[in-house]
Amino acid sequence: MTMISIIAAASRDAYPALLAGLQAQFGDEDSIEIATHFLEAEAAEFHWQSRVRERHLGTCESTDNGEDAELDRVAIMGALRHIWFVAECIVDGDGAVQAMHGLRLMRNAGDAQDAFHRMR
């Protein structure tokens, strides 16, 4: 059985909150450029926080740090900066994203939903 979670929220797009915080700290002039650097450096985290749907794809084993930690593969769908996306995330047992793979940007929510359902 495949489990799909729909995350209830009016908007999960993490970008407006990031931008508002930077504008309060640095003013309007530099905040968009700084936000762009944050998004590039923490892309997996921002996409994970902006997801509106997720589906468990299976487990994977981590051997990066010498320990065999069990991680989950999770398909996600969401919108960040008003652009729909799908991706596969590697998530630890605490629900923290460790990596993101296969990020695809979509034209609209319908295209994103179709791609999300095709992810294996």
mmCIF file with all atom_site columns, N, CA, C and O in Angstrom, residues 10-41:
data_model
loop_
_atom_site.group_PDB
_atom_site.id
_atom_site.type_symbol
_atom_site.label_atom_id
_atom_site.label_alt_id
_atom_site.label_comp_id
_atom_site.label_asym_id
_atom_site.label_entity_id
_atom_site.label_seq_id
_atom_site.pdbx_PDB_ins_code
_atom_site.Cartn_x
_atom_site.Cartn_y
_atom_site.Cartn_z
_atom_site.occupancy
_atom_site.B_iso_or_equiv
_atom_site.pdbx_formal_charge
_atom_site.auth_seq_id
_atom_site.auth_comp_id
_atom_site.auth_asym_id
_atom_site.auth_atom_id
_atom_site.pdbx_PDB_model_num
ATOM 1   N N  . ALA A 1 10 ? -2.421 26.810 4.134  1.00 0.00 ? 10 ALA A N  1
ATOM 2   C CA . ALA A 1 10 ? -2.846 27.732 3.088  1.00 0.00 ? 10 ALA A CA 1
ATOM 3   C C  . ALA A 1 10 ? -1.738 27.890 2.065  1.00 0.00 ? 10 ALA A C  1
ATOM 4   O O  . ALA A 1 10 ? -1.964 27.853 0.872  1.00 0.00 ? 10 ALA A O  1
ATOM 5   N N  . SER A 1 11 ? -0.514 28.078 2.527  1.00 0.00 ? 11 SER A N  1
ATOM 6   C CA . SER A 1 11 ? 0.636  28.152 1.646  1.00 0.00 ? 11 SER A CA 1
ATOM 7   C C  . SER A 1 11 ? 1.848  27.668 2.419  1.00 0.00 ? 11 SER A C  1
ATOM 8   O O  . SER A 1 11 ? 2.102  28.124 3.523  1.00 0.00 ? 11 SER A O  1
ATOM 9   N N  . ARG A 1 12 ? 2.586  26.749 1.855  1.00 0.00 ? 12 ARG A N  1
ATOM 10  C CA . ARG A 1 12 ? 3.787  26.250 2.510  1.00 0.00 ? 12 ARG A CA 1
ATOM 11  C C  . ARG A 1 12 ? 5.036  26.842 1.873  1.00 0.00 ? 12 ARG A C  1
ATOM 12  O O  . ARG A 1 12 ? 6.135  26.463 2.237  1.00 0.00 ? 12 ARG A O  1
ATOM 13  N N  . ASP A 1 13 ? 4.879  27.740 0.909  1.00 0.00 ? 13 ASP A N  1
ATOM 14  C CA . ASP A 1 13 ? 6.011  28.371 0.236  1.00 0.00 ? 13 ASP A CA 1
ATOM 15  C C  . ASP A 1 13 ? 6.877  29.079 1.281  1.00 0.00 ? 13 ASP A C  1
ATOM 16  O O  . ASP A 1 13 ? 6.443  30.031 1.919  1.00 0.00 ? 13 ASP A O  1
ATOM 17  N N  . ALA A 1 14 ? 8.094  28.600 1.475  1.00 0.00 ? 14 ALA A N  1
ATOM 18  C CA . ALA A 1 14 ? 8.991  29.141 2.490  1.00 0.00 ? 14 ALA A CA 1
ATOM 19  C C  . ALA A 1 14 ? 9.620  30.470 2.086  1.00 0.00 ? 14 ALA A C  1
ATOM 20  O O  . ALA A 1 14 ? 10.164 31.180 2.925  1.00 0.00 ? 14 ALA A O  1
ATOM 21  N N  . TYR A 1 15 ? 9.533  30.823 0.820  1.00 0.00 ? 15 TYR A N  1
ATOM 22  C CA . TYR A 1 15 ? 10.209 32.021 0.336  1.00 0.00 ? 15 TYR A CA 1
ATOM 23  C C  . TYR A 1 15 ? 9.673  33.324 0.946  1.00 0.00 ? 15 TYR A C  1
ATOM 24  O O  . TYR A 1 15 ? 10.486 34.179 1.349  1.00 0.00 ? 15 TYR A O  1
ATOM 25  N N  . PRO A 1 16 ? 8.356  33.545 1.025  1.00 0.00 ? 16 PRO A N  1
ATOM 26  C CA . PRO A 1 16 ? 7.884  34.818 1.601  1.00 0.00 ? 16 PRO A CA 1
ATOM 27  C C  . PRO A 1 16 ? 8.387  35.065 3.023  1.00 0.00 ? 16 PRO A C  1
ATOM 28  O O  . PRO A 1 16 ? 8.765  36.197 3.357  1.00 0.00 ? 16 PRO A O  1
ATOM 29  N N  . ALA A 1 17 ? 8.432  34.040 3.843  1.00 0.00 ? 17 ALA A N  1
ATOM 30  C CA . ALA A 1 17 ? 8.923  34.210 5.211  1.00 0.00 ? 17 ALA A CA 1
ATOM 31  C C  . ALA A 1 17 ? 10.416 34.529 5.218  1.00 0.00 ? 17 ALA A C  1
ATOM 32  O O  . ALA A 1 17 ? 10.876 35.374 5.986  1.00 0.00 ? 17 ALA A O  1
ATOM 33  N N  . LEU A 1 18 ? 11.173 33.848 4.355  1.00 0.00 ? 18 LEU A N  1
ATOM 34  C CA . LEU A 1 18 ? 12.608 34.134 4.237  1.00 0.00 ? 18 LEU A CA 1
ATOM 35  C C  . LEU A 1 18 ? 12.821 35.576 3.825  1.00 0.00 ? 18 LEU A C  1
ATOM 36  O O  . LEU A 1 18 ? 13.596 36.309 4.445  1.00 0.00 ? 18 LEU A O  1
ATOM 37  N N  . LEU A 1 19 ? 12.122 36.009 2.791  1.00 0.00 ? 19 LEU A N  1
ATOM 38  C CA . LEU A 1 19 ? 12.279 37.368 2.283  1.00 0.00 ? 19 LEU A CA 1
ATOM 39  C C  . LEU A 1 19 ? 11.877 38.405 3.327  1.00 0.00 ? 19 LEU A C  1
ATOM 40  O O  . LEU A 1 19 ? 12.585 39.403 3.525  1.00 0.00 ? 19 LEU A O  1
ATOM 41  N N  . ALA A 1 20 ? 10.771 38.183 4.018  1.00 0.00 ? 20 ALA A N  1
ATOM 42  C CA . ALA A 1 20 ? 10.314 39.135 5.043  1.00 0.00 ? 20 ALA A CA 1
ATOM 43  C C  . ALA A 1 20 ? 11.350 39.275 6.160  1.00 0.00 ? 20 ALA A C  1
ATOM 44  O O  . ALA A 1 20 ? 11.638 40.385 6.617  1.00 0.00 ? 20 ALA A O  1
ATOM 45  N N  . GLY A 1 21 ? 11.911 38.147 6.589  1.00 0.00 ? 21 GLY A N  1
ATOM 46  C CA . GLY A 1 21 ? 12.933 38.197 7.631  1.00 0.00 ? 21 GLY A CA 1
ATOM 47  C C  . GLY A 1 21 ? 14.178 38.942 7.185  1.00 0.00 ? 21 GLY A C  1
ATOM 48  O O  . GLY A 1 21 ? 14.751 39.731 7.945  1.00 0.00 ? 21 GLY A O  1
ATOM 49  N N  . LEU A 1 22 ? 14.583 38.716 5.955  1.00 0.00 ? 22 LEU A N  1
ATOM 50  C CA . LEU A 1 22 ? 15.769 39.409 5.431  1.00 0.00 ? 22 LEU A CA 1
ATOM 51  C C  . LEU A 1 22 ? 15.504 40.894 5.226  1.00 0.00 ? 22 LEU A C  1
ATOM 52  O O  . LEU A 1 22 ? 16.382 41.726 5.464  1.00 0.00 ? 22 LEU A O  1
ATOM 53  N N  . GLN A 1 23 ? 14.296 41.243 4.782  1.00 0.00 ? 23 GLN A N  1
ATOM 54  C CA . GLN A 1 23 ? 13.951 42.649 4.616  1.00 0.00 ? 23 GLN A CA 1
ATOM 55  C C  . GLN A 1 23 ? 13.966 43.371 5.956  1.00 0.00 ? 23 GLN A C  1
ATOM 56  O O  . GLN A 1 23 ? 14.419 44.509 6.049  1.00 0.00 ? 23 GLN A O  1
ATOM 57  N N  . ALA A 1 24 ? 13.484 42.719 7.000  1.00 0.00 ? 24 ALA A N  1
ATOM 58  C CA . ALA A 1 24 ? 13.501 43.325 8.329  1.00 0.00 ? 24 ALA A CA 1
ATOM 59  C C  . ALA A 1 24 ? 14.929 43.523 8.823  1.00 0.00 ? 24 ALA A C  1
ATOM 60  O O  . ALA A 1 24 ? 15.236 44.517 9.486  1.00 0.00 ? 24 ALA A O  1
ATOM 61  N N  . GLN A 1 25 ? 15.799 42.595 8.487  1.00 0.00 ? 25 GLN A N  1
ATOM 62  C CA . GLN A 1 25 ? 17.182 42.651 8.948  1.00 0.00 ? 25 GLN A CA 1
ATOM 63  C C  . GLN A 1 25 ? 18.061 43.567 8.092  1.00 0.00 ? 25 GLN A C  1
ATOM 64  O O  . GLN A 1 25 ? 18.858 44.331 8.614  1.00 0.00 ? 25 GLN A O  1
ATOM 65  N N  . PHE A 1 26 ? 17.910 43.497 6.753  1.00 0.00 ? 26 PHE A N  1
ATOM 66  C CA . PHE A 1 26 ? 18.839 44.175 5.859  1.00 0.00 ? 26 PHE A CA 1
ATOM 67  C C  . PHE A 1 26 ? 18.203 45.253 4.995  1.00 0.00 ? 26 PHE A C  1
ATOM 68  O O  . PHE A 1 26 ? 18.906 45.924 4.238  1.00 0.00 ? 26 PHE A O  1
ATOM 69  N N  . GLY A 1 27 ? 16.890 45.390 5.032  1.00 0.00 ? 27 GLY A N  1
ATOM 70  C CA . GLY A 1 27 ? 16.203 46.359 4.179  1.00 0.00 ? 27 GLY A CA 1
ATOM 71  C C  . GLY A 1 27 ? 15.863 45.765 2.829  1.00 0.00 ? 27 GLY A C  1
ATOM 72  O O  . GLY A 1 27 ? 16.296 44.672 2.477  1.00 0.00 ? 27 GLY A O  1
ATOM 73  N N  . ASP A 1 28 ? 15.047 46.482 2.068  1.00 0.00 ? 28 ASP A N  1
ATOM 74  C CA . ASP A 1 28 ? 14.555 45.988 0.783  1.00 0.00 ? 28 ASP A CA 1
ATOM 75  C C  . ASP A 1 28 ? 15.646 45.854 -0.278 1.00 0.00 ? 28 ASP A C  1
ATOM 76  O O  . ASP A 1 28 ? 15.588 44.977 -1.124 1.00 0.00 ? 28 ASP A O  1
ATOM 77  N N  . GLU A 1 29 ? 16.633 46.713 -0.234 1.00 0.00 ? 29 GLU A N  1
ATOM 78  C CA . GLU A 1 29 ? 17.612 46.801 -1.318 1.00 0.00 ? 29 GLU A CA 1
ATOM 79  C C  . GLU A 1 29 ? 18.406 45.515 -1.540 1.00 0.00 ? 29 GLU A C  1
ATOM 80  O O  . GLU A 1 29 ? 18.563 45.061 -2.666 1.00 0.00 ? 29 GLU A O  1
ATOM 81  N N  . ASP A 1 30 ? 18.889 44.910 -0.496 1.00 0.00 ? 30 ASP A N  1
ATOM 82  C CA . ASP A 1 30 ? 19.755 43.736 -0.627 1.00 0.00 ? 30 ASP A CA 1
ATOM 83  C C  . ASP A 1 30 ? 19.059 42.405 -0.347 1.00 0.00 ? 30 ASP A C  1
ATOM 84  O O  . ASP A 1 30 ? 19.640 41.346 -0.551 1.00 0.00 ? 30 ASP A O  1
ATOM 85  N N  . SER A 1 31 ? 17.831 42.444 0.119  1.00 0.00 ? 31 SER A N  1
ATOM 86  C CA . SER A 1 31 ? 17.195 41.232 0.614  1.00 0.00 ? 31 SER A CA 1
ATOM 87  C C  . SER A 1 31 ? 16.955 40.177 -0.466 1.00 0.00 ? 31 SER A C  1
ATOM 88  O O  . SER A 1 31 ? 17.095 38.981 -0.194 1.00 0.00 ? 31 SER A O  1
ATOM 89  N N  . ILE A 1 32 ? 16.614 40.549 -1.685 1.00 0.00 ? 32 ILE A N  1
ATOM 90  C CA . ILE A 1 32 ? 16.362 39.554 -2.737 1.00 0.00 ? 32 ILE A CA 1
ATOM 91  C C  . ILE A 1 32 ? 17.652 38.829 -3.113 1.00 0.00 ? 32 ILE A C  1
ATOM 92  O O  . ILE A 1 32 ? 17.656 37.604 -3.280 1.00 0.00 ? 32 ILE A O  1
ATOM 93  N N  . GLU A 1 33 ? 18.738 39.570 -3.214 1.00 0.00 ? 33 GLU A N  1
ATOM 94  C CA . GLU A 1 33 ? 20.024 38.935 -3.535 1.00 0.00 ? 33 GLU A CA 1
ATOM 95  C C  . GLU A 1 33 ? 20.457 37.981 -2.424 1.00 0.00 ? 33 GLU A C  1
ATOM 96  O O  . GLU A 1 33 ? 20.906 36.862 -2.689 1.00 0.00 ? 33 GLU A O  1
ATOM 97  N N  . ILE A 1 34 ? 20.292 38.386 -1.177 1.00 0.00 ? 34 ILE A N  1
ATOM 98  C CA . ILE A 1 34 ? 20.648 37.527 -0.050 1.00 0.00 ? 34 ILE A CA 1
ATOM 99  C C  . ILE A 1 34 ? 19.748 36.292 -0.029 1.00 0.00 ? 34 ILE A C  1
ATOM 100 O O  . ILE A 1 34 ? 20.214 35.172 0.190  1.00 0.00 ? 34 ILE A O  1
ATOM 101 N N  . ALA A 1 35 ? 18.455 36.479 -0.278 1.00 0.00 ? 35 ALA A N  1
ATOM 102 C CA . ALA A 1 35 ? 17.513 35.350 -0.306 1.00 0.00 ? 35 ALA A CA 1
ATOM 103 C C  . ALA A 1 35 ? 17.911 34.341 -1.374 1.00 0.00 ? 35 ALA A C  1
ATOM 104 O O  . ALA A 1 35 ? 17.822 33.127 -1.147 1.00 0.00 ? 35 ALA A O  1
ATOM 105 N N  . THR A 1 36 ? 18.353 34.813 -2.517 1.00 0.00 ? 36 THR A N  1
ATOM 106 C CA . THR A 1 36 ? 18.789 33.930 -3.599 1.00 0.00 ? 36 THR A CA 1
ATOM 107 C C  . THR A 1 36 ? 19.969 33.069 -3.147 1.00 0.00 ? 36 THR A C  1
ATOM 108 O O  . THR A 1 36 ? 20.004 31.866 -3.411 1.00 0.00 ? 36 THR A O  1
ATOM 109 N N  . HIS A 1 37 ? 20.907 33.672 -2.430 1.00 0.00 ? 37 HIS A N  1
ATOM 110 C CA . HIS A 1 37 ? 22.057 32.907 -1.917 1.00 0.00 ? 37 HIS A CA 1
ATOM 111 C C  . HIS A 1 37 ? 21.604 31.850 -0.903 1.00 0.00 ? 37 HIS A C  1
ATOM 112 O O  . HIS A 1 37 ? 22.086 30.723 -0.922 1.00 0.00 ? 37 HIS A O  1
ATOM 113 N N  . PHE A 1 38 ? 20.663 32.222 -0.021 1.00 0.00 ? 38 PHE A N  1
ATOM 114 C CA . PHE A 1 38 ? 20.127 31.261 0.945  1.00 0.00 ? 38 PHE A CA 1
ATOM 115 C C  . PHE A 1 38 ? 19.456 30.096 0.225  1.00 0.00 ? 38 PHE A C  1
ATOM 116 O O  . PHE A 1 38 ? 19.651 28.937 0.586  1.00 0.00 ? 38 PHE A O  1
ATOM 117 N N  . LEU A 1 39 ? 18.635 30.391 -0.787 1.00 0.00 ? 39 LEU A N  1
ATOM 118 C CA . LEU A 1 39 ? 17.926 29.335 -1.516 1.00 0.00 ? 39 LEU A CA 1
ATOM 119 C C  . LEU A 1 39 ? 18.896 28.390 -2.210 1.00 0.00 ? 39 LEU A C  1
ATOM 120 O O  . LEU A 1 39 ? 18.679 27.179 -2.232 1.00 0.00 ? 39 LEU A O  1
ATOM 121 N N  . GLU A 1 40 ? 19.945 28.925 -2.798 1.00 0.00 ? 40 GLU A N  1
ATOM 122 C CA . GLU A 1 40 ? 20.928 28.087 -3.470 1.00 0.00 ? 40 GLU A CA 1
ATOM 123 C C  . GLU A 1 40 ? 21.669 27.198 -2.478 1.00 0.00 ? 40 GLU A C  1
ATOM 124 O O  . GLU A 1 40 ? 21.890 26.010 -2.737 1.00 0.00 ? 40 GLU A O  1
ATOM 125 N N  . ALA A 1 41 ? 22.038 27.760 -1.328 1.00 0.00 ? 41 ALA A N  1
ATOM 126 C CA . ALA A 1 41 ? 22.819 27.010 -0.345 1.00 0.00 ? 41 ALA A CA 1
ATOM 127 C C  . ALA A 1 41 ? 21.982 25.956 0.379  1.00 0.00 ? 41 ALA A C  1
ATOM 128 O O  . ALA A 1 41 ? 22.502 24.902 0.760  1.00 0.00 ? 41 ALA A O  1
#
